[in-house]
Amino acid sequence: MDEEKIQQAMADLRNQGEMADADAVGTVGSPECGDMVRMWLKFREDETGRKVIDRASFQSFGCQTALAVASVATEMIAGKPVDEVLEMEAAELSRPLGALPPMKMHCGQMVEGALREALAAGEEQMLPESNRSGTAQPMAPTLIDSFSGQDVPAAGGRIRIVPLDDVQES
């Protein structure tokens, strides 16, 4: 991992935030460590009729590496056909940042997982209604909505996520 590349990516995060008109969303994370990534995808058809990722955005609760990987991944997949993106793995999605050390590999894996979840949800959306499994989860507008007012188990105890606008000034 090139620390300078991580810092550059952090200084210029791309595609961060929810996408109101997304066709699909995927969320992956670990309540034990608190890292989470949600990815939104918007699709279009290219001139040959293939399904292509038009644009992608993300939100993340995590370390700088998770944010940087999600940012570069959203740039990397834009304009690519879905079948090509399905073949991408964490190492490829994080390649612009250099090889991740073992303790940071989960950052790339979370981004890959959120991307795969969103692609699966997007495939579900493309099926005729009679063929849908009914297992697709409704999209939450923001990642914090997934946790608001919930206790999330953490290693050695429980944590509670409190949005900043709910915190009283003392």
Coordinates of C-alpha atoms in Angstrom, one line a residue:
M1 CA 0.0 0.0 0.0
D2 CA 1.4 3.3 -1.0
E3 CA 0.6 5.7 1.9
E4 CA 1.0 8.7 -0.4
K5 CA -1.6 7.3 -2.9
I6 CA -4.0 6.7 0.0
Q7 CA -3.6 10.4 1.2
Q8 CA -4.1 11.6 -2.4
A9 CA -7.3 9.6 -2.7
M10 CA -8.5 10.9 0.7
A11 CA -7.8 14.5 -0.4
D12 CA -9.9 14.0 -3.5
L13 CA -12.6 11.4 -2.6
R14 CA -14.8 10.8 -5.7
N15 CA -18.4 9.7 -5.8
Q16 CA -19.1 9.8 -2.1
G17 CA -22.7 10.0 -1.0
E18 CA -26.0 8.5 -1.7
M19 CA -27.4 8.3 -5.3
A20 CA -31.1 9.2 -5.2
D21 CA -31.8 7.6 -8.7
A22 CA -29.8 4.4 -8.2
D23 CA -30.9 1.2 -9.9
A24 CA -29.3 -0.9 -7.2
V25 CA -27.6 -0.8 -3.8
G26 CA -25.4 -3.2 -1.9
T27 CA -24.2 -3.0 1.7
V28 CA -21.4 -5.0 3.3
G29 CA -19.8 -4.6 6.7
S30 CA -18.7 -6.0 10.0
P31 CA -20.6 -4.9 13.0
E32 CA -17.8 -6.3 15.2
C33 CA -15.3 -3.7 13.9
G34 CA -17.7 -1.1 12.7
D35 CA -16.5 -0.9 9.1
M36 CA -19.2 -0.8 6.5
V37 CA -19.5 0.1 2.9
R38 CA -22.7 0.9 0.9
M39 CA -22.5 1.2 -2.9
W40 CA -25.1 2.6 -5.2
L41 CA -25.1 1.8 -9.0
K42 CA -26.9 3.4 -12.0
F43 CA -27.0 1.3 -15.1
R44 CA -27.5 2.0 -18.8
E45 CA -27.2 0.1 -22.1
D46 CA -24.2 0.6 -24.3
E47 CA -24.5 0.8 -28.1
T48 CA -24.3 -3.0 -28.4
G49 CA -27.2 -3.5 -25.9
R50 CA -24.9 -4.7 -23.0
K51 CA -25.7 -3.5 -19.5
V52 CA -23.1 -1.1 -18.3
I53 CA -22.5 0.7 -15.0
D54 CA -23.2 4.3 -15.9
R55 CA -22.0 5.6 -12.5
A56 CA -21.4 4.5 -8.9
S57 CA -21.3 6.1 -5.5
F58 CA -20.6 5.0 -2.0
Q59 CA -20.8 5.7 1.7
S60 CA -18.5 4.2 4.2
F61 CA -18.0 3.9 8.0
G62 CA -14.4 2.8 8.1
C63 CA -10.8 3.7 8.0
Q64 CA -9.1 5.9 5.4
T65 CA -8.1 2.8 3.3
A66 CA -11.8 1.7 3.0
L67 CA -12.8 5.2 1.9
A68 CA -9.9 5.4 -0.6
V69 CA -10.6 1.9 -2.1
A70 CA -14.3 2.7 -2.4
S71 CA -13.5 6.0 -4.1
V72 CA -11.1 4.6 -6.7
A73 CA -13.3 1.6 -7.3
T74 CA -16.3 3.8 -8.2
E75 CA -14.1 5.6 -10.8
M76 CA -12.7 2.3 -12.1
I77 CA -16.1 0.6 -12.7
A78 CA -17.9 3.6 -14.4
G79 CA -18.5 2.8 -18.0
K80 CA -17.6 -0.9 -17.7
P81 CA -20.0 -3.7 -18.7
V82 CA -21.6 -5.5 -15.7
D83 CA -20.1 -8.9 -16.8
E84 CA -16.6 -7.4 -16.8
V85 CA -17.2 -5.8 -13.3
L86 CA -18.4 -9.2 -12.0
E87 CA -15.0 -10.6 -12.7
M88 CA -13.2 -7.9 -10.7
E89 CA -11.8 -8.9 -7.3
A90 CA -10.7 -6.8 -4.3
A91 CA -7.1 -6.7 -5.4
E92 CA -8.0 -5.3 -8.7
L93 CA -10.4 -2.7 -7.2
S94 CA -7.7 -1.5 -4.9
R95 CA -4.8 -1.7 -7.4
P96 CA -4.5 2.0 -8.0
L97 CA -3.6 2.4 -4.3
G98 CA -0.8 -0.3 -4.4
A99 CA -0.9 -3.7 -2.8
L100 CA -2.8 -3.6 0.5
P101 CA -1.1 -5.1 3.6
P102 CA -2.8 -8.2 5.2
M103 CA -4.5 -6.1 7.9
K104 CA -6.1 -3.8 5.3
M105 CA -7.2 -6.5 2.8
H106 CA -10.6 -6.5 4.4
C107 CA -11.1 -2.9 3.0
G108 CA -10.9 -4.1 -0.5
Q109 CA -13.0 -7.1 0.3
M110 CA -15.8 -5.0 1.7
V111 CA -15.8 -2.8 -1.4
E112 CA -15.9 -5.9 -3.6
G113 CA -18.7 -7.3 -1.4
A114 CA -20.8 -4.2 -1.5
L115 CA -20.3 -4.0 -5.3
R116 CA -21.4 -7.7 -5.7
E117 CA -24.4 -7.1 -3.5
A118 CA -25.5 -4.1 -5.6
L119 CA -24.9 -6.0 -8.9
A120 CA -27.0 -8.9 -7.5
A121 CA -29.8 -6.4 -6.6
G122 CA -29.5 -4.9 -10.0
E123 CA -29.9 -8.3 -11.7
E124 CA -33.0 -8.9 -9.5
Q125 CA -34.4 -5.6 -10.7
M126 CA -33.9 -6.6 -14.3
L127 CA -35.9 -9.8 -14.0
P128 CA -39.6 -9.9 -15.0
E129 CA -41.7 -9.5 -11.8
S130 CA -42.9 -13.1 -12.1
N131 CA -39.3 -14.4 -11.9
R132 CA -38.2 -12.3 -8.9
S133 CA -37.3 -14.1 -5.8
G134 CA -38.8 -11.5 -3.5
T135 CA -35.6 -11.5 -1.4
A136 CA -34.2 -8.1 -2.5
Q137 CA -34.0 -5.7 0.3
P138 CA -35.5 -2.3 0.0
M139 CA -32.9 0.5 -0.4
A140 CA -32.3 2.6 2.6
P141 CA -31.5 6.2 1.7
T142 CA -28.3 6.4 3.7
L143 CA -26.0 4.1 5.5
I144 CA -26.6 5.7 8.9
D145 CA -30.3 4.8 8.5
S146 CA -29.3 1.2 8.6
F147 CA -28.1 1.7 12.2
S148 CA -30.1 4.6 13.6
G149 CA -31.5 3.7 16.9
Q150 CA -30.0 0.2 16.9
D151 CA -27.5 -1.4 19.1
V152 CA -24.8 -3.1 17.1
P153 CA -22.7 -5.8 18.7
A154 CA -19.0 -5.0 19.0
A155 CA -16.0 -7.0 20.2
G156 CA -16.2 -7.1 23.9
G157 CA -19.5 -5.3 24.3
R158 CA -22.1 -3.2 22.5
I159 CA -21.8 0.1 20.7
R160 CA -24.5 2.5 19.9
I161 CA -24.3 4.7 16.8
V162 CA -25.7 8.2 17.4
P163 CA -26.1 10.6 14.5
L164 CA -24.3 13.9 15.2
D165 CA -27.5 15.9 14.8
D166 CA -29.0 13.9 17.8
V167 CA -26.1 14.9 20.1
Q168 CA -26.9 17.8 22.5
E169 CA -24.3 20.5 23.0
S170 CA -23.1 20.7 26.6

